[in-house]
Amino acid sequence: MKIAINTGGGDAPGLNAAIRSATLSAIRRGWEVVGIRNGYGSLYSDEPFIPLTRARVRGITLQGGTILGTANRGNPFEMPYKKEDGSWELVDQSDEAVSQFKKHGIDALVAIGGDGSMRIANRLSQKGVPVVGVPKTIDNDIWGCEITLGFDTAVTTATEAIDKITTTAESHRRIMVIEVMGRYAGWIALHSGLSASADVILMPEIDFSLESVAQKILEKEEKGESYSIVVVAEGAKEKGGEHFVKGKVPGQSEQLGGVGAYLERRLSEMTGKESRSLVLGHLQRGGTPSTYDRLISLRFGAAAIRAIENRDYNKMIVMQQNEIRRIPLSEVADKMKLVPLDGDTVQTAREIGICLGD
Ligand code: F6P
């Protein structure tokens, strides 16, 4: 048996733990393991694979990032090509990808990635590649899985950053706006904002009204609380408005960003208070994984090899009620797990007086 491991999309703390666990579990069964270098985009190169041995994965559980490298572009079904006139077109190169797997004798693929990677995994499985998916993303937005690897560390990083910003906000009696990642889901904003005692949390799930946010800040002022902490998800938008987009590169999803700077300006105008904003950005993707992320990553990696051993292909490993389960990749593709507005965490935020912008 020879298996390949791919890490796709944005990196997340815990990827290396998953690679190590899958590698060691496979080697224990007498299988050969290779990793795909820098994502599917390199499949067409002369040396697409890195041999994964016991020695290669030693000591990597505590390392952030991915020893394999990853890429946001490289979807074999939509490879960006620049035409002679300078415009871009997306070309389907999936047949070549499948033949590369065959040529190199790959019997099964462990696809570690986010929603985009699970969509690709599902399409590769339809082309006959035996695949098992492992859910990774700091955004925690993969449908069917209660928690994804990388989320816990990212939330802890964001919480610690907001804690630090709170002391300077208080000293200067300012509004501090902290823009966090999460794409179109508010998991990072809600969990870090709640944990770090934010006054306002704005998520993509609830379009915000500037008036409601300004009112919350002014109410605090009346009570003698002269600083405010606003945590905003990069995918949050104003009622009747659009997402804040920084740019779009062919073959990649849109780059979100800018809502924090907008709130800094508008809230200062509306409240007459000094305001500053900062974007936590890729800081949230870095660092050594938390104990929890290491554990779930190790469990996910080993579970993927168990699934391959059982020939239970075209499934994604998920965590449900702290149990490892497998669900069909076809159920996951093209869906997103948003923050449930009737859930206990949102209710808790409301009950302790946090403004959610509505
Ligand atoms: O999906 C993970 C994520 O970090 C998102 O939270 C963010 O919008 C995006 O990736 C950023 O991607 P890039 O690394 O291309 O800037």
Short mmCIF file of N, CA and C in Angstrom, two decimals, residues 7 56 64 70-71 127 159 291 304 339:
data_model
loop_
_atom_site.label_atom_id
_atom_site.label_comp_id
_atom_site.label_asym_id
_atom_site.label_seq_id
_atom_site.Cartn_x
_atom_site.Cartn_y
_atom_site.Cartn_z
N THR A 7 -1.60 18.70 1.93
CA THR A 7 -2.16 19.79 2.74
C THR A 7 -2.51 20.92 1.78
N ARG A 56 11.54 11.72 9.22
CA ARG A 56 11.07 13.01 8.67
C ARG A 56 9.98 13.65 9.53
N GLY A 64 4.12 24.78 14.08
CA GLY A 64 3.04 25.35 13.27
C GLY A 64 3.32 25.13 11.80
N THR A 70 1.97 24.35 1.32
CA THR A 70 0.58 24.35 0.86
C THR A 70 0.39 25.48 -0.12
N ALA A 71 -0.79 25.57 -0.72
CA ALA A 71 -1.05 26.63 -1.68
C ALA A 71 -2.54 26.88 -1.76
N LYS A 127 -13.58 10.83 -9.75
CA LYS A 127 -12.74 10.41 -10.88
C LYS A 127 -11.99 9.13 -10.55
N THR A 159 -7.67 35.77 21.23
CA THR A 159 -8.09 36.17 22.59
C THR A 159 -6.95 36.89 23.30
N THR A 291 -2.68 22.28 22.98
CA THR A 291 -2.78 20.85 23.31
C THR A 291 -3.99 20.24 22.61
N ALA A 304 -7.79 8.70 9.69
CA ALA A 304 -7.78 8.65 8.22
C ALA A 304 -7.15 7.34 7.74
N VAL A 339 -22.17 30.06 12.33
CA VAL A 339 -22.51 30.12 13.76
C VAL A 339 -24.04 30.07 13.89
#
